[in-house]
Tab-separated table of C-alpha atoms in Angstrom:
chain	number	residue	atom	x	y	z
A	1	LEU	CA	-14.085	-194.419	-72.642
A	2	MET	CA	-13.352	-192.254	-69.608
A	3	LYS	CA	-10.700	-193.734	-67.345
A	4	VAL	CA	-11.177	-193.442	-63.602
A	5	SER	CA	-7.922	-193.566	-61.688
A	6	THR	CA	-7.466	-195.019	-58.224
A	7	SER	CA	-6.655	-191.563	-56.864
A	8	GLN	CA	-9.965	-190.209	-58.176
A	9	ILE	CA	-11.856	-193.025	-56.503
A	10	PHE	CA	-10.069	-192.333	-53.231
A	11	GLU	CA	-10.651	-188.564	-53.551
A	12	ARG	CA	-14.353	-189.009	-54.245
A	13	ALA	CA	-14.748	-191.411	-51.336
A	14	MET	CA	-12.897	-189.066	-48.988
A	15	THR	CA	-15.074	-186.111	-50.072
A	16	GLN	CA	-18.252	-188.091	-49.443
A	17	MET	CA	-17.102	-189.232	-46.014
A	18	SER	CA	-16.008	-185.707	-45.052
A	19	SER	CA	-19.421	-184.397	-46.043
A	20	GLN	CA	-21.100	-187.178	-44.080
A	21	GLN	CA	-18.920	-186.465	-41.039
A	22	ALA	CA	-19.803	-182.763	-41.242
A	23	LYS	CA	-23.522	-183.633	-41.244
A	24	VAL	CA	-23.070	-185.856	-38.203
A	25	ALA	CA	-21.091	-183.127	-36.414
A	26	ASP	CA	-23.789	-180.525	-37.195
A	27	ILE	CA	-26.575	-182.710	-35.835
A	28	GLN	CA	-24.514	-183.500	-32.736
A	29	THR	CA	-23.987	-179.751	-32.208
A	30	GLN	CA	-27.723	-179.146	-32.636
A	31	LEU	CA	-28.463	-181.771	-30.005
A	32	ALA	CA	-25.849	-180.294	-27.664
A	33	THR	CA	-27.127	-176.714	-28.043
A	34	GLY	CA	-30.798	-177.523	-28.538
A	35	LYS	CA	-30.845	-175.152	-31.535
A	36	GLN	CA	-31.786	-175.840	-35.140
A	37	ILE	CA	-29.326	-173.282	-36.495
A	38	VAL	CA	-25.698	-173.666	-35.476
A	39	ARG	CA	-24.480	-170.920	-37.819
A	40	PRO	CA	-26.495	-168.147	-39.502
A	41	SER	CA	-25.390	-169.536	-42.864
A	42	ASP	CA	-27.317	-172.744	-42.110
A	43	ASP	CA	-30.592	-170.899	-42.772
A	44	PRO	CA	-30.139	-167.130	-43.281
A	45	GLU	CA	-33.867	-166.413	-43.471
A	46	LYS	CA	-34.691	-168.225	-40.250
A	47	ALA	CA	-31.596	-166.768	-38.552
A	48	GLY	CA	-32.850	-163.286	-39.445
A	49	LEU	CA	-36.290	-164.086	-38.019
A	50	ILE	CA	-34.747	-165.343	-34.777
A	51	GLN	CA	-32.625	-162.191	-34.526
A	52	ARG	CA	-35.672	-159.953	-34.974
A	53	LEU	CA	-37.634	-161.890	-32.385
A	54	THR	CA	-34.716	-161.771	-29.943
A	55	THR	CA	-34.400	-158.006	-30.424
A	56	ALA	CA	-38.135	-157.597	-29.746
A	57	TYR	CA	-37.820	-159.742	-26.615
A	58	ASN	CA	-34.878	-157.653	-25.375
A	59	ARG	CA	-36.977	-154.510	-25.827
A	60	GLN	CA	-39.579	-156.030	-23.511
A	61	GLU	CA	-36.802	-156.616	-20.980
A	62	THR	CA	-35.881	-152.929	-21.198
A	63	TYR	CA	-39.495	-151.893	-20.692
A	64	GLN	CA	-39.726	-154.261	-17.724
A	65	ASN	CA	-36.663	-152.650	-16.140
A	66	ASN	CA	-38.219	-149.212	-16.701
A	67	LEU	CA	-41.434	-150.351	-15.031
A	68	ASN	CA	-39.498	-151.734	-12.071
A	69	ALA	CA	-37.753	-148.383	-11.664
A	70	ILE	CA	-41.070	-146.504	-11.900
A	71	SER	CA	-42.697	-148.842	-9.395
A	72	ALA	CA	-39.902	-148.289	-6.863
A	73	ARG	CA	-40.087	-144.537	-7.382
A	74	LEU	CA	-43.875	-144.482	-6.991
A	75	GLY	CA	-43.573	-146.583	-3.845
A	76	ALA	CA	-41.304	-143.942	-2.302
A	77	GLU	CA	-43.714	-141.217	-3.418
A	78	GLU	CA	-46.635	-143.081	-1.868
A	79	ALA	CA	-44.830	-143.360	1.466
A	80	ALA	CA	-44.103	-139.613	1.514
A	81	LEU	CA	-47.612	-138.572	0.463
A	82	SER	CA	-49.369	-140.964	2.820
A	83	GLY	CA	-47.279	-139.654	5.699
A	84	THR	CA	-47.966	-136.044	4.720
A	85	GLU	CA	-51.711	-136.653	4.429
A	86	ARG	CA	-51.765	-138.273	7.865
A	87	ILE	CA	-49.956	-135.282	9.364
A	88	ILE	CA	-52.106	-132.661	7.629
A	89	GLN	CA	-55.189	-134.379	9.014
A	90	ARG	CA	-53.700	-134.036	12.472
A	91	VAL	CA	-52.981	-130.338	11.808
A	92	ARG	CA	-56.609	-129.916	10.761
A	93	GLU	CA	-57.765	-131.561	14.000
A	94	LEU	CA	-55.614	-129.091	15.913
A	95	ALA	CA	-57.059	-126.216	13.868
A	96	VAL	CA	-60.580	-127.317	14.792
A	97	GLN	CA	-59.529	-127.552	18.421
A	98	ALA	CA	-57.822	-124.147	18.367
A	99	ASN	CA	-60.875	-122.561	16.756
A	100	ASN	CA	-62.830	-123.167	19.948
A	101	GLY	CA	-63.538	-119.722	21.396
A	102	SER	CA	-63.212	-120.922	24.996
A	103	LEU	CA	-59.594	-122.025	24.540
A	104	SER	CA	-57.008	-120.007	26.476
A	105	PRO	CA	-53.971	-118.321	24.853
A	106	GLU	CA	-51.691	-120.684	26.784
A	107	ASN	CA	-53.465	-123.712	25.363
A	108	ARG	CA	-53.154	-122.293	21.852
A	109	GLN	CA	-49.411	-121.878	22.374
A	110	ILE	CA	-49.196	-125.533	23.361
A	111	ILE	CA	-50.995	-126.422	20.129
A	112	ALA	CA	-48.578	-124.155	18.242
A	113	THR	CA	-45.645	-126.218	19.528
A	114	GLU	CA	-47.162	-129.410	18.145
A	115	VAL	CA	-48.058	-127.755	14.825
A	116	GLY	CA	-44.461	-126.552	14.475
A	117	ALA	CA	-43.149	-130.081	15.017
A	118	LEU	CA	-45.643	-131.489	12.510
A	119	ARG	CA	-44.637	-128.819	10.002
A	120	ASN	CA	-40.972	-129.875	10.232
A	121	GLU	CA	-41.968	-133.518	9.778
A	122	MET	CA	-43.896	-132.653	6.616
A	123	LEU	CA	-40.934	-130.655	5.311
A	124	SER	CA	-38.733	-133.711	5.778
A	125	LEU	CA	-41.233	-135.839	3.828
A	126	ALA	CA	-41.439	-133.217	1.067
A	127	ASN	CA	-37.641	-133.524	0.711
A	128	SER	CA	-37.755	-137.315	0.498
A	129	ALA	CA	-35.352	-139.082	-1.871
A	130	ASP	CA	-35.693	-142.450	-3.615
A	131	ALA	CA	-33.320	-145.406	-3.255
A	132	SER	CA	-30.919	-143.793	-5.751
A	133	GLY	CA	-30.727	-140.590	-3.733
A	134	ASN	CA	-32.828	-138.564	-6.203
A	135	TYR	CA	-35.296	-136.118	-4.682
A	136	ILE	CA	-38.839	-137.259	-5.448
A	137	PHE	CA	-40.628	-133.916	-5.590
A	138	ALA	CA	-37.984	-131.725	-7.272
A	139	GLY	CA	-39.236	-132.169	-10.836
A	140	ALA	CA	-36.260	-132.799	-13.127
A	141	LYS	CA	-33.808	-131.192	-10.671
A	142	THR	CA	-33.422	-134.469	-8.819
A	143	ASN	CA	-30.136	-133.488	-7.158
A	144	THR	CA	-31.651	-130.396	-5.537
A	145	ALA	CA	-33.688	-130.509	-2.328
A	146	PRO	CA	-37.112	-129.261	-3.491
A	147	PHE	CA	-37.941	-127.194	-0.389
A	148	SER	CA	-35.567	-124.996	1.579
A	149	GLU	CA	-35.668	-121.805	3.610
A	150	ASP	CA	-34.722	-118.464	2.072
A	151	SER	CA	-32.936	-115.616	3.859
A	152	TYR	CA	-36.247	-114.534	5.411
A	153	GLY	CA	-36.937	-117.964	6.896
A	154	ALA	CA	-39.726	-118.729	4.428
A	155	THR	CA	-39.864	-122.199	2.867
A	156	VAL	CA	-39.650	-121.931	-0.927
A	157	TYR	CA	-39.740	-124.438	-3.772
A	158	GLN	CA	-36.325	-124.941	-5.410
A	159	GLY	CA	-37.272	-127.607	-7.952
A	160	ASP	CA	-38.833	-127.148	-11.386
A	161	THR	CA	-42.167	-128.147	-12.907
A	162	ARG	CA	-40.883	-130.661	-15.451
A	163	GLN	CA	-42.374	-134.132	-15.542
A	164	MET	CA	-40.162	-137.011	-16.657
A	165	MET	CA	-41.670	-139.490	-19.119
A	166	ILE	CA	-40.455	-143.105	-19.288
A	167	ASN	CA	-41.019	-145.537	-22.197
A	168	VAL	CA	-42.912	-148.656	-21.097
A	169	SER	CA	-43.862	-149.969	-24.558
A	170	GLU	CA	-43.450	-149.065	-28.215
A	171	GLN	CA	-46.521	-146.817	-28.010
A	172	ARG	CA	-46.736	-145.809	-24.359
A	173	GLN	CA	-44.973	-143.552	-21.876
A	174	LEU	CA	-45.679	-143.114	-18.173
A	175	THR	CA	-45.172	-140.079	-15.965
A	176	LEU	CA	-42.462	-140.771	-13.411
A	177	ASN	CA	-43.028	-137.798	-11.131
A	178	ARG	CA	-45.186	-134.874	-10.060
A	179	PRO	CA	-43.438	-131.613	-9.136
A	180	GLY	CA	-43.512	-130.682	-5.465
A	181	SER	CA	-45.125	-127.352	-6.296
A	182	GLU	CA	-48.205	-129.308	-7.412
A	183	VAL	CA	-48.214	-131.943	-4.690
A	184	TYR	CA	-47.519	-129.508	-1.845
A	185	SER	CA	-49.952	-127.016	-3.299
A	186	SER	CA	-50.719	-123.418	-2.511
A	187	VAL	CA	-54.024	-121.778	-1.583
A	188	LEU	CA	-55.614	-118.591	-2.841
A	189	ARG	CA	-55.996	-116.156	0.049
A	190	GLU	CA	-58.100	-113.000	-0.240
A	191	GLY	CA	-56.656	-109.986	1.607
A	192	SER	CA	-58.578	-107.344	3.527
A	193	ASP	CA	-58.178	-105.084	0.491
A	194	GLY	CA	-59.973	-107.593	-1.701
A	195	ILE	CA	-56.792	-108.600	-3.565
A	196	SER	CA	-56.053	-112.333	-3.667
A	197	GLU	CA	-52.597	-113.883	-3.465
A	198	ARG	CA	-51.132	-117.359	-3.622
A	199	VAL	CA	-49.841	-118.699	-0.314
A	200	GLY	CA	-47.546	-121.736	-0.319
A	201	PHE	CA	-48.127	-124.981	1.536
A	202	PHE	CA	-45.628	-124.363	4.318
A	203	ALA	CA	-46.503	-120.666	4.544
A	204	VAL	CA	-50.076	-121.714	5.416
A	205	ILE	CA	-48.749	-123.856	8.275
A	206	ASP	CA	-46.366	-121.114	9.430
A	207	ASP	CA	-49.167	-118.533	9.444
A	208	PHE	CA	-51.310	-120.911	11.468
A	209	THR	CA	-48.499	-121.346	13.991
A	210	ASP	CA	-48.054	-117.573	14.273
A	211	ALA	CA	-51.798	-117.117	14.748
A	212	LEU	CA	-51.775	-119.649	17.585
A	213	ASN	CA	-48.857	-117.966	19.309
A	214	ASN	CA	-50.487	-114.551	18.905
A	215	ASN	CA	-53.944	-115.794	19.866
A	216	ASP	CA	-55.250	-114.369	16.568
A	217	THR	CA	-58.683	-115.975	16.405
A	218	ASP	CA	-59.535	-114.508	12.991
A	219	GLN	CA	-56.393	-115.964	11.413
A	220	ILE	CA	-56.959	-119.260	13.232
A	221	GLU	CA	-60.401	-119.501	11.649
A	222	LEU	CA	-58.931	-118.685	8.241
A	223	SER	CA	-56.188	-121.276	8.762
A	224	LEU	CA	-58.779	-123.984	9.435
A	225	GLY	CA	-60.238	-123.493	5.962
A	226	GLU	CA	-56.811	-123.315	4.312
A	227	VAL	CA	-55.491	-126.413	6.058
A	228	SER	CA	-58.652	-128.275	4.991
A	229	GLU	CA	-57.974	-127.211	1.398
A	230	LEU	CA	-54.398	-128.493	1.610
A	231	GLY	CA	-55.713	-131.825	2.856
A	232	GLN	CA	-58.122	-132.063	-0.081
A	233	ASP	CA	-55.315	-131.316	-2.553
A	234	LEU	CA	-53.174	-134.056	-1.008
A	235	SER	CA	-56.055	-136.511	-1.425
A	236	VAL	CA	-56.175	-135.620	-5.122
A	237	SER	CA	-52.419	-136.175	-5.391
A	238	LEU	CA	-52.766	-139.582	-3.752
A	239	ALA	CA	-55.576	-140.501	-6.149
A	240	ASP	CA	-53.376	-139.520	-9.102
A	241	LEU	CA	-50.548	-141.602	-7.651
A	242	GLY	CA	-52.883	-144.580	-7.264
A	243	THR	CA	-53.853	-144.289	-10.935
A	244	ARG	CA	-50.215	-144.283	-12.011
A	245	MET	CA	-49.439	-147.290	-9.810
A	246	SER	CA	-52.402	-149.166	-11.296
A	247	ILE	CA	-51.160	-148.418	-14.817
A	248	VAL	CA	-47.696	-149.706	-13.901
A	249	GLU	CA	-49.217	-152.928	-12.585
A	250	SER	CA	-51.342	-153.545	-15.684
A	251	GLN	CA	-48.465	-152.662	-18.014
A	252	THR	CA	-46.173	-155.028	-16.103
A	253	ASP	CA	-48.678	-157.829	-16.706
A	254	ALA	CA	-48.832	-156.931	-20.401
A	255	ILE	CA	-45.029	-157.006	-20.682
A	256	ALA	CA	-44.889	-160.388	-18.947
A	257	GLU	CA	-47.404	-161.796	-21.442
A	258	ALA	CA	-45.454	-160.323	-24.359
A	259	LYS	CA	-42.224	-161.916	-23.101
A	260	VAL	CA	-43.904	-165.323	-22.884
A	261	ARG	CA	-45.227	-164.919	-26.427
A	262	TYR	CA	-41.844	-163.917	-27.843
A	263	ASN	CA	-40.168	-166.790	-25.991
A	264	GLU	CA	-42.594	-169.218	-27.587
A	265	LEU	CA	-41.959	-167.764	-31.049
A	266	ILE	CA	-38.182	-167.870	-30.580
A	267	SER	CA	-38.385	-171.430	-29.297
A	268	SER	CA	-40.530	-172.476	-32.245
A	269	ALA	CA	-38.070	-170.952	-34.708
A	270	ALA	CA	-34.804	-171.898	-33.004
A	271	ASP	CA	-35.232	-175.061	-30.918
A	272	ILE	CA	-34.784	-178.470	-32.449
A	273	ASP	CA	-37.172	-181.400	-32.449
A	274	TYR	CA	-35.066	-183.820	-30.420
A	275	ALA	CA	-36.839	-186.983	-31.600
A	276	SER	CA	-36.409	-186.003	-35.238
A	277	ALA	CA	-32.808	-184.920	-34.690
A	278	VAL	CA	-31.874	-188.218	-32.992
A	279	THR	CA	-33.468	-190.160	-35.878
A	280	ASN	CA	-31.533	-188.092	-38.419
A	281	LEU	CA	-28.301	-188.533	-36.445
A	282	THR	CA	-28.750	-192.306	-36.350
A	283	SER	CA	-29.401	-192.358	-40.092
A	284	GLU	CA	-26.382	-190.195	-40.877
A	285	ILE	CA	-24.096	-192.297	-38.653
A	286	MET	CA	-25.255	-195.472	-40.372
A	287	SER	CA	-24.584	-193.902	-43.776
A	288	LEU	CA	-21.148	-192.752	-42.620
A	289	GLU	CA	-20.272	-196.203	-41.246
A	290	ALA	CA	-21.425	-197.832	-44.478
A	291	GLY	CA	-19.299	-195.418	-46.489
A	292	GLN	CA	-16.277	-196.038	-44.291
A	293	SER	CA	-16.705	-199.818	-44.631
A	294	SER	CA	-16.955	-199.576	-48.404
A	295	PHE	CA	-13.907	-197.295	-48.559
A	296	ALA	CA	-11.912	-199.716	-46.450
A	297	LYS	CA	-12.701	-202.589	-48.835
A	298	ILE	CA	-11.971	-200.503	-51.933
A	299	SER	CA	-8.659	-199.245	-50.523
A	300	GLN	CA	-7.469	-202.865	-50.064
A	301	LEU	CA	-8.002	-203.747	-53.746
A	302	SER	CA	-5.034	-203.886	-56.133
A	303	LEU	CA	-4.461	-205.098	-59.685
A	304	PHE	CA	-3.106	-208.420	-58.322
A	305	ASP	CA	-6.252	-208.861	-56.222
A	306	TYR	CA	-8.320	-208.193	-59.347
A	307	LEU	CA	-6.297	-210.738	-61.440
A	308	ARG	CA	-6.298	-213.297	-58.644
């Protein structure tokens, strides 16, 4: 027959109570944290699933931050383009007015003064920066003012033509910017010799101003057509901007829905069922108390008690 010593009985009872106490502590921790898994070792497979879901959720957060940055940048671009379009429409009105054959040279010079002021205002808008101080229309050269005057006094484009792409989902990128050379476009002007050349946005305005000051009616008539073309190009740029802003809005909604879905999946995998956990805790505490009561009675027994 196998003999069971008193020490073995005590050791077994202590082991059982320690295990029971650990179970109670784990359930209490689950209730305190609201999570099913206190340690990854509790359920490695489910812990891995929760980690993957959390990583996917964090990616959505990154995409959301990217979209917020794009939205702010596009808002600054919209303000600059809307202002420029408003001004170019005023320049066109002045070109129509100046094209009136009965207008005196003095009156055209007065118009030239206003056109010059409007030109400087548009130049300021073309050199607009976003909230971070990055120039909007400089392409990828965001620290360089896109338009500046050269040694001859002509306004030239100093940016580049690169477009920056930003990730807004696993499969999608959005264009952050349009180079100023596209937005503030040039026109194709045919010379008297039949040879055509490209004339920049601000050069068109400067030539119009010179024509007004010189009372050059032929150039004034030509400027009316060129200014109208610039206005049409700006309308196209605004339409493109509106499309990009619409995409940002729809993608933001999609990201918000994805975040809700991932939150639900994480909650389903990680959060505890409080009613079930409380029931289990009550059961485990009762088992622990019963074990402690039995151990207390056993520990009081001795050979004399047994012989008594």
